[in-house]
Amino acid sequence: MEKADLKIAGMHCESCVKLIEKALGKAKGVHSVVVNFAAGKALVTYDPALTDPSGLVRAVEKRGYGARLIERADTGKTETTYRGELRGLRKRFIIGAVFAVPALVLSMFFMRDPLPYQGYMLWFLATPVQFYVGREFYLGAWIALRNGSSTMDTLVALGTSAAYFYSLYLVLFEGENHQYFEASAVLITLVVLGKYLEAVSKHRTSEAIGRLEKLFPKEASVIRNGLEVKVPVEEVDPGEAVVVRPGEQVPVDGEIVKGTTTLDESMVTGESVPVARGVGEAVIGSTINREGSFTMKVTRTGSETMLAKIVRLVEDAQMRKAPVQRFADKVSSWFVPAVIAVACVTFIVWFVVLGAALSFALVAAVSVLVIACPCALGLATPTAIMVGTGMGAREGILIKGGDALETAGRLRHIVFDKTGTITKAAPEVTAIKAFKEYSETECVRLAAGMERGSEHPLAKAVVRKAGMMGVQPAEMDDFRAHTGKGVEALIGGDRYHVGSPRFIEEAGIDTEYFRQAAEEYEAEGQTVIMLAGAGKALGIFALSDTVRPEAAETVSRLHAMGLSTSMITGDNEQVARAIAGETGISSYRAGILPGEKAAFIEKMQGSGKVAMVGDGINDAPALARADIGIAMGSGTDIAMETGDIVFMRDDLSCLPRAIRLSRLTMQRIGLNMFWALFYNAVGIPVAAGLLYPWTGWLLNPMIAGGAMALSSVSVVLSSLMLKLKKF
Ligand code: ADP
Ligand code: MG
C-alpha cells in the first residue's frame, strides 16, 4: 500500500467531498480515501500494483474536478496553489463589486421614478456578474447534477438564476422597471466575498504546517575531500560529515562526532530551554545551534528526517476525520435536496394556495434556497481540528487526527507504564553482587555484552555501567529479546540470560543463592535483574530509577480533571508500591508481562475510555489495545508510529495538556455545529415568509446571501478563536 496526497480543485462544499470520496473509493486499486474540504486535499491509500497517482488524478477529473499530485517532501507548493486560488477569488469579487454596487445604487435611488431604460441598464450590469463571476456556481451545480447529487452551488445557481431570468422576463415582456437583477448580482458578489474570506481563514487554520515547512533548512556545510563546502541540503547524503556553527540551523538529522553545544529544539519539541548535546548524541535537523561548533555524521536526510516525518504526521492527522464529522456529513447530504423541496413548497404555498404575487412567492423561495446553505456545518469540525492539532504540534504534542482528538476528550482512565514513563528512563546500577568464583567485572562484561542489543532502559543502564567501569562488553551471538522479561544470547558458545528473577527461574535456573540478596534490594524499592549462564545464576544487579520530577503534579492535575490513574509494571511489588506512593497514582499492578498489560487495559475499558501511556518500546500491545495510546519518547521512531498521541518532549506534563486541548477542541466543534444549525433553523422559516403574515418580516435574498457568507466565515473564526485558549 502506498499513500498519495492529491490537491483537489473545484470543491465548493462539503457535498463535493462525498462525491470525490465516492469516485476515488470506486477507482481500481484504491484502499481508502479521506477528503478534507478545509485543506482542499485528498489522502489516498492505494495498491501500487493496480494503480498509480495519475490513475487517481484521472478518476477525480472524470467527475469534473481538478486534481494534482502533491509531492510529500515537496514544500511551498501548497502555498502557491493557495495564492492562486486566493487571487482568483479576489479578482472575481472585485469584478462582481464593480457591477453590483452601481446596480444596487441605481435600483435603490431610482425605485420610485426609474430612469428611462433603467431595466435594460440593470440587465447590462447584472449579466457579467451572473455568468462570469457566478460561473463557478453553475459549474459546480452541473458537476453535482452529472453525479446525481446537489451541492451548495446548486442552491446558489438555482436561486440567482430564478431571480435573474424572472427579472429578464419582466423587463423584456412586461416592460417593468421593478425587478431583481441587483439582488442576484449582489448575492453572487457576497457569496464570492464569503468564499474569499473563508479561504483566507481556512489557510490560517492550517498554518501549523506552513510554519513547520518554513523550518526546512536550505544549506549544509559538508566536508568533502577534506574541504568544507556549502551545498543545498538535498545533496547531502547519509554518512557524510557536516559542520554546524553557532547560530546556524542543523541541516539534517545526525549524530555529533566532534564538539559539544547547546541546541534550541523548541521548533520540534515545544521546549524553549536549550538542551546540551555532546559526542554520540543525536541532533535533529531544523533545530538551531546556540553555542559551540560541532561536526555531525548525517544519519537521515530528505523525507526520512524527523521534521519531514512530523510534517507528514500532522498533515495526515488533519485529514483524519473525527467521528462527529459523520454527523455533519449526514446532515449535509440530505440538507440540499430538503432545502430545494422547502423552497418549492414555499413557492407553491404563496403563489398557488395563498394567491400572492408571483414576484413575492419567488423572492421567498429564492431566499430559502440561499439562506439554507449547509456549508457552515461542513466547516465546523475540520477547521476546529486543524486549529487544535496545530496548537498541539506547536507545543510538541502530536495528536494523530480527529478520531484521536475526540477520544482523548472523552477519556476516563489513564494507565501508566512505569519504567521510562513515570520514572526518568535513566536508571542507574547501584549494586552488583557476583556468584563465588565470578568477579563483578566479569558479570558486567557478560551482561553489558547482551544488553547492547536491547533498547530497554535497564539494558542501557547496564551498558552505561560497563562504560563507567571501563569494562569492554563481551561479544555475543544469536541475541534474543523477551519483552517484559529480559534477553538471552550466546557468548563464547554458552547460553546466557539476563532479566527479571522470574525470567531466570523460567529458564530453569536455580536462583536460591541470590534470593535473599534480591529480596533485600527489592525491599529498598530497587529493581533487581539477574544474570545466568551455562545453567547457573551468576550475579545480580540492583538498579534504582528516579521518579520524574513532574510526575506527582501531573497525576494530581489528572485527578482534578476527573480522570482516574493506575500504573502497571513488570517490575516487583515493592518498587511499584513505593512509586505509586510517591506520585499519588490511585492503583497499581506489579509483576505483569506485556501481554497481561493489554488484558488489564481491556478490563478497565469496561468502565470508560482508557489511555495507556508508555514509552512504546515494550508496551506496544497495550498501547494498541487502549482507546488512546500515548507514546512518550522524545521522538523515537517507534514512539511516533505506535502512539495515537505522541509527545516530542520527554515531559509527562504534556499529558494533561493534551487532554485539555482535546476537550477544548471538542467543545469548540459543538459550539460551531450549534451556530451553523441554529442559523439555518432560524433563517429558513423567516425566509419562507412564515412570520410575514404577523410581522411583515421577510428575508431579502441579498440579506440572506450576506448572512450565508458571514455564517461560514464566523464558524471558521470561531475555530480560530480556539487559539486564544490556554491549555
Ligand atoms: P515496565 O512495565 O516497568 O516498563 P518492563 O515490562 O519493561 O517494565 O520489564 C519488566 C521487567 O523485566 C524489568 O523490571 C526487568 O526485570 C525485566 N527486563 C525486561 N527487559 C529487560 C532487559 N533488556 N534486561 C534486563 N531485564 C529486563
Ligand atoms: Mg516499559
Coordinates of N, CA, C and O in Angstrom, one line a residue, residues 10 31 62 91 116 188 237-238 244 348 357 389 443 525 579 588 637 667:
G10 N -11.7 22.9 -7.2 CA -13.1 23.0 -7.6 C -14.1 22.4 -6.6 O -15.3 22.3 -6.9
H31 N -7.5 1.7 -1.8 CA -7.8 1.0 -0.5 C -8.6 1.9 0.4 O -9.6 1.5 0.9
K62 N -12.5 12.8 -14.0 CA -13.7 12.3 -14.7 C -14.9 12.9 -14.1 O -15.9 13.0 -14.7
K91 N -10.2 38.5 -7.6 CA -10.5 39.1 -8.9 C -12.0 39.0 -9.1 O -12.6 40.0 -9.5
P116 N -35.1 56.4 -17.6 CA -35.5 55.7 -18.9 C -34.6 54.5 -19.1 O -33.4 54.6 -18.9
I188 N -24.5 37.1 -5.6 CA -23.3 36.4 -6.1 C -22.0 37.0 -5.6 O -21.1 36.3 -5.1
D237 N 24.3 13.4 1.8 CA 23.9 12.0 1.9 C 24.2 11.5 3.3 O 25.1 12.0 4.0
P238 N 23.5 10.5 3.7 CA 23.7 9.9 5.0 C 25.2 9.4 5.0 O 25.7 8.9 4.0
V244 N 28.5 22.4 11.8 CA 27.5 23.3 12.2 C 28.1 24.3 13.1 O 28.7 24.0 14.2
I348 N -45.0 27.3 -3.9 CA -46.4 26.8 -4.2 C -47.4 27.4 -3.2 O -48.5 27.8 -3.6
A357 N -48.5 37.5 -5.1 CA -48.0 37.9 -6.4 C -46.8 36.9 -6.7 O -46.1 36.4 -5.8
T389 N -5.1 20.5 16.4 CA -3.9 19.7 16.2 C -2.7 20.7 15.9 O -1.6 20.3 16.4
C443 N 30.8 -10.2 35.5 CA 29.3 -10.1 35.4 C 28.9 -8.9 34.5 O 28.1 -9.0 33.6
G525 N 13.1 -0.9 47.5 CA 12.5 -0.3 46.3 C 13.4 -0.3 45.1 O 13.2 0.6 44.2
I579 N 6.7 3.7 44.2 CA 6.5 4.7 43.2 C 5.0 5.2 43.2 O 4.8 6.4 43.0
Y588 N -2.1 0.3 41.4 CA -1.0 -0.2 40.6 C -1.1 -1.7 40.5 O -1.8 -2.4 41.3
D637 N 11.4 6.7 16.7 CA 10.6 6.3 15.6 C 9.4 5.5 16.1 O 8.3 5.6 15.7
Q667 N -15.3 20.9 22.5 CA -16.3 21.9 22.9 C -16.5 22.9 21.7 O -17.6 23.3 21.4

